[in-house]
Tab-separated table of C-alpha atoms and ligand atoms in Angstrom:
chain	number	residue	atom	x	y	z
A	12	UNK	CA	11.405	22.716	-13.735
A	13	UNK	CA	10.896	22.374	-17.334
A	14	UNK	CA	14.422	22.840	-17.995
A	15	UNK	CA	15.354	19.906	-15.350
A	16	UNK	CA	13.175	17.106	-17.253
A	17	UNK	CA	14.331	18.806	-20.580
A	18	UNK	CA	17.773	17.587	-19.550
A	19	UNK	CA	16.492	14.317	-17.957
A	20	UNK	CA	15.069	13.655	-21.275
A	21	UNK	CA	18.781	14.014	-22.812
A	22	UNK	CA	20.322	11.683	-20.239
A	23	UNK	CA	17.726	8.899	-19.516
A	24	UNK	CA	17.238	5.936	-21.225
A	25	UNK	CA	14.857	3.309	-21.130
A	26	UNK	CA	16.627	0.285	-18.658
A	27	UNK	CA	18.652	3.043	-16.258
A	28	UNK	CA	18.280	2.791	-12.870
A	29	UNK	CA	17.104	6.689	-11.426
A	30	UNK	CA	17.086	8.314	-7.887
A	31	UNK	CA	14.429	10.698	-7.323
A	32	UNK	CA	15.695	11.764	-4.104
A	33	UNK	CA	12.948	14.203	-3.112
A	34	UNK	CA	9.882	12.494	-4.660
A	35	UNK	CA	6.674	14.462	-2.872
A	36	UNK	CA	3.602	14.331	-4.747
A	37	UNK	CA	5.648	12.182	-7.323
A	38	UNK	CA	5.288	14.363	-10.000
A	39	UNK	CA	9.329	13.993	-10.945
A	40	UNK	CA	8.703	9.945	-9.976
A	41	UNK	CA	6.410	9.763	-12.968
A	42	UNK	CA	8.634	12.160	-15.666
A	43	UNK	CA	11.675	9.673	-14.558
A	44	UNK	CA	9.773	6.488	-14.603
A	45	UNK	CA	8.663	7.441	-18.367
A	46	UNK	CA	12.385	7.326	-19.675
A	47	UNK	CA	13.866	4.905	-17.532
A	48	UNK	CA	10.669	2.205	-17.364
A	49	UNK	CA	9.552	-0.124	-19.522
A	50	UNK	CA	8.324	-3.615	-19.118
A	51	UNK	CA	10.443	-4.932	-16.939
A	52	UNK	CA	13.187	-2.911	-17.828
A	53	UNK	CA	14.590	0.057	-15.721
A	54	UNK	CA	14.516	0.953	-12.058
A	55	UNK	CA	13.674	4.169	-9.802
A	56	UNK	CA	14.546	4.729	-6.672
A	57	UNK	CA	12.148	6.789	-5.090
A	58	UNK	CA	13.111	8.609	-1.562
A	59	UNK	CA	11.162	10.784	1.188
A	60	UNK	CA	11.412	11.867	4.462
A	61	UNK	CA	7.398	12.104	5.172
A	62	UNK	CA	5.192	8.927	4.974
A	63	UNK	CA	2.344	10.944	3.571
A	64	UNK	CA	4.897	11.747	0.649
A	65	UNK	CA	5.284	8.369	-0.207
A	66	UNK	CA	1.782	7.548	-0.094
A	67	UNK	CA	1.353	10.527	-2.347
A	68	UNK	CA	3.557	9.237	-4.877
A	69	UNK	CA	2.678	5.520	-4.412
A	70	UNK	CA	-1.011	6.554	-5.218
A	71	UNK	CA	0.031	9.062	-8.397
A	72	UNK	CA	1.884	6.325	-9.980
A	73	UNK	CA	-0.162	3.095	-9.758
A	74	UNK	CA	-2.980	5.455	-11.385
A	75	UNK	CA	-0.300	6.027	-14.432
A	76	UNK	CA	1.640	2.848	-14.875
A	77	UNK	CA	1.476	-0.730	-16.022
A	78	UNK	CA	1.445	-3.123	-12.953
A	79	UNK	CA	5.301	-4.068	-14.201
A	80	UNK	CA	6.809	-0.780	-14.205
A	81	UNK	CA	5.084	0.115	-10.848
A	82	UNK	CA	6.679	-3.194	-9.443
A	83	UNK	CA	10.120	-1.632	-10.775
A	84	UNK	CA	9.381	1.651	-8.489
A	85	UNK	CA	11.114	1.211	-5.391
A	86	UNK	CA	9.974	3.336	-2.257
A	87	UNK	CA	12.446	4.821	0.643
A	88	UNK	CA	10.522	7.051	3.630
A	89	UNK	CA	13.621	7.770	4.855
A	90	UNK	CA	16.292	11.118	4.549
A	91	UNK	CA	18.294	11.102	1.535
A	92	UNK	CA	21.689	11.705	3.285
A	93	UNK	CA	22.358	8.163	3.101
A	94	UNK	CA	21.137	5.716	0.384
A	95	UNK	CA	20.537	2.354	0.809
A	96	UNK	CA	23.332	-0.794	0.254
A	97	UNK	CA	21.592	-2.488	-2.450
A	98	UNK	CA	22.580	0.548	-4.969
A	99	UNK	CA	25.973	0.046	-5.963
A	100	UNK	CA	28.360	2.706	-6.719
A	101	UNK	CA	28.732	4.310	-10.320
A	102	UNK	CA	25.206	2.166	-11.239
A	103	UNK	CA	22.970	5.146	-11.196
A	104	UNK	CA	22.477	7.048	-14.635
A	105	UNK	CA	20.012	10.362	-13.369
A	106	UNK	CA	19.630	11.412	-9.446
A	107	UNK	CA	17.417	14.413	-8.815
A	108	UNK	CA	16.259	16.247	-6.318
A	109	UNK	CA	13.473	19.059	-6.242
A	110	UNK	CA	14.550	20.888	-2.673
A	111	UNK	CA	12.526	22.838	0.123
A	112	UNK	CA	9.349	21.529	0.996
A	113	UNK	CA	6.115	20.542	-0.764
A	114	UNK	CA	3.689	23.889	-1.823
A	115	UNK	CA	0.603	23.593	0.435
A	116	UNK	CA	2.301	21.011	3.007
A	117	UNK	CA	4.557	21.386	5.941
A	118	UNK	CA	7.123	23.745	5.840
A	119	UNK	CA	9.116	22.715	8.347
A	120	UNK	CA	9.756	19.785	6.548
A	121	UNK	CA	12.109	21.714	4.032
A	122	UNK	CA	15.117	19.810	3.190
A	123	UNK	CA	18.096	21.199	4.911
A	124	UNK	CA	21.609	22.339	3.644
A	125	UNK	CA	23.597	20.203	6.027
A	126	UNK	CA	21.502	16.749	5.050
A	127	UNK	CA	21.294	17.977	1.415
A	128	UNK	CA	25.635	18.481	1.149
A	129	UNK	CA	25.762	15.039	2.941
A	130	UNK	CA	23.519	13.612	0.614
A	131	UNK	CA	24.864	14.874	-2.380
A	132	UNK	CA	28.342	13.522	-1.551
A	133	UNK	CA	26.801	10.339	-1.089
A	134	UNK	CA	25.521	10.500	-4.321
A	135	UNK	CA	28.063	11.605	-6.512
A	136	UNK	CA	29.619	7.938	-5.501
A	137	UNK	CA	26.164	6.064	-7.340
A	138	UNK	CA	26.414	8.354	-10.153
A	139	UNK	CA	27.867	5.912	-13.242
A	140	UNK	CA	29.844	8.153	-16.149
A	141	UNK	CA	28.321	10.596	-18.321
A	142	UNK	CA	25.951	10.151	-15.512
A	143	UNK	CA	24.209	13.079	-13.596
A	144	UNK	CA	22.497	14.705	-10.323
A	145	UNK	CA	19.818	17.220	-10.967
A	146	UNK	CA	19.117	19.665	-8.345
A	147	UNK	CA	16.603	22.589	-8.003
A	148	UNK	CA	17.474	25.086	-5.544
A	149	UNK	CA	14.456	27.519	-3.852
A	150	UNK	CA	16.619	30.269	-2.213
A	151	UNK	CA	13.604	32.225	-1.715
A	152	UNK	CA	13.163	31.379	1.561
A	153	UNK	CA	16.647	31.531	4.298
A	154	UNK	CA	17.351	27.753	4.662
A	155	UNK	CA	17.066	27.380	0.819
A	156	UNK	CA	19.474	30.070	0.592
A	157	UNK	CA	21.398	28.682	2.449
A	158	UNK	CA	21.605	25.308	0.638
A	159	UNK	CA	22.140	26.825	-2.508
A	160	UNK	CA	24.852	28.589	-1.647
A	161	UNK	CA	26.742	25.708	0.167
A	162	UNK	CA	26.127	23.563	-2.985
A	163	UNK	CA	27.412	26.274	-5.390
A	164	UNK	CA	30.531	26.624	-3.290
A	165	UNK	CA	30.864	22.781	-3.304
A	166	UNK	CA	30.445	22.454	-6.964
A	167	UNK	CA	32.847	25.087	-7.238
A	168	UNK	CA	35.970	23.002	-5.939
A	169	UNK	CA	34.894	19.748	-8.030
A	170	UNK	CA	37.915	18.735	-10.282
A	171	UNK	CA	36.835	19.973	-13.530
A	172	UNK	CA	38.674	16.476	-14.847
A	173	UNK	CA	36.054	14.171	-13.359
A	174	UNK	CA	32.624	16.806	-13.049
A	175	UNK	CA	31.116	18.980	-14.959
A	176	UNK	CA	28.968	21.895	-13.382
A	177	UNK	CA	26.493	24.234	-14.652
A	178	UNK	CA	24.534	26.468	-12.922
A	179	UNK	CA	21.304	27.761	-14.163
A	180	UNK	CA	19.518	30.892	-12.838
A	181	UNK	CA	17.139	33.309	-13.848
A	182	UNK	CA	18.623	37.438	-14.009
A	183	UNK	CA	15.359	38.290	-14.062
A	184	UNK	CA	13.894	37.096	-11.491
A	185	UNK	CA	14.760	37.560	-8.455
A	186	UNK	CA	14.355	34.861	-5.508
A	187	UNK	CA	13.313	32.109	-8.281
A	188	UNK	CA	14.165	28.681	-8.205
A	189	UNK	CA	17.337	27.829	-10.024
A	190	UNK	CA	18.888	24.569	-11.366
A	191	UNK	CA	22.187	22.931	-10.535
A	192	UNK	CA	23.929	20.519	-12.657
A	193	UNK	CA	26.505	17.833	-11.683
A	194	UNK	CA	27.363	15.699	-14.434
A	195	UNK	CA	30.524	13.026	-14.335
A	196	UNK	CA	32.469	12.791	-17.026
A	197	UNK	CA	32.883	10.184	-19.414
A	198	UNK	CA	36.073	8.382	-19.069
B	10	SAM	C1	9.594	20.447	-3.492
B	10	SAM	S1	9.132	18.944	-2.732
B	10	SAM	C2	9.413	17.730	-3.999
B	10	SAM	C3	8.413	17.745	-5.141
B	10	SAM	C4	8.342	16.439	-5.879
B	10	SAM	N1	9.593	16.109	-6.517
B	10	SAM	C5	7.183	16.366	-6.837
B	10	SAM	O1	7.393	16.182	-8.066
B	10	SAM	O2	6.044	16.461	-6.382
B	10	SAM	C6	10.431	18.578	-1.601
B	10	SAM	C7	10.278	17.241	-0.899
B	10	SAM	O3	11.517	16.959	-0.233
B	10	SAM	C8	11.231	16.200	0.912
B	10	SAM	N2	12.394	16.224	1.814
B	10	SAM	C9	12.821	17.237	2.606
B	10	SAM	N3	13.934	16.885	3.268
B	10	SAM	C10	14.231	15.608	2.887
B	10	SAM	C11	15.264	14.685	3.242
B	10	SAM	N4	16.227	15.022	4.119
B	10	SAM	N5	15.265	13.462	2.670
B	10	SAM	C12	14.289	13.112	1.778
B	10	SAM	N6	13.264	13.946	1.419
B	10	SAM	C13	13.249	15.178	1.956
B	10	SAM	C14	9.999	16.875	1.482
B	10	SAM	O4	9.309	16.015	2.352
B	10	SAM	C15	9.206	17.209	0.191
B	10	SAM	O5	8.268	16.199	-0.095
């Protein structure tokens, strides 16, 4: 985790427009709203599939930003495998997701390879150049095994001309989370 907002922090800048696509307790909401906020500068996209995620995340970040940059924090309780309309393609500069399911909450509201791929497609269409989508994998449990290794193989057969991808993973460690990289090439 420290390594994905190490590399948000190389990408972001203050006036981007962001996707956290997984927000939960909105722990990510708040390390993207830091780079990408200020004044009235800036806007996040902030998506979940529970309610009581949202409200989570709603109540983290009014408690740690100005009235203005809360107002530029936009909320989705909704899946991620489609985005909404109103974000245009190749707009978005950063779109990350933090997979499986919230520690402590329900499990069976993991994300799931199949809405995950979809969603991931969707999103490579937002991303803007030298843009990038941020995603840590948990394959420590089956279905997060599972997505990892459907992502990896669809990263794998990216043109190398328009993406970059890096993998990250620890040797080490077995079962830990990992981090996967997508980033779009400048043109
Ligand atoms: C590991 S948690 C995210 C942690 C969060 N980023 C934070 O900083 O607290 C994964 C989140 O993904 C959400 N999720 C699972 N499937 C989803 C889907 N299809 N669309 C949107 N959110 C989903 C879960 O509800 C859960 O809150």
């Amino acid at each position: 985790l420290d390594l994905a907002h190490t590399y948000w922090k190389q990408i972001v800048n203050v006036g981007d427009i962001v996707i956290d696509a997984t927000c939960g307790n909105g722990h990510d909401t708040l390390a993207l709203a830091l780079l990408a906020l200020e004044k009235m500068h800036g806007t996040i996209y902030a998506f979940d599939i529970q309610s009581s995620a949202i409200e989570k995340t709603k109540l983290y970040l009014k408690n740690r930003l100005s009235d203005e940059e809360f107002k530029s924090v936009n909320f989705f309780q909704m899946c991620h495998s489609s985005f909404p309309t109103e974000i245009k393609a190749e707009t978005v500069k950063l779109i990350a997701y933090n997979l499986g399911y919230l520690p402590g909450g329900d499990k069976k509201a993991t994300s799931q390879s199949k809405t995950t791929l979809v969603s991931v497609k969707a999103a490579q269409d937002l991303v803007q150049d030298g843009g990038a989508i941020s995603i840590t994998c948990y394959p420590g449990h089956p279905e997060g095994q599972r997505e990892e290794n459907e992502l990896l193989l669809h990263c794998q057969q990216l043109s190398p001309k328009l993406w970059s991808c890096c993998h990250h993973r620890w040797l080490n460690r077995h079962d830990s989370p990992s981090l996967l990289l997508i980033q779009r090439q400048k043109t």
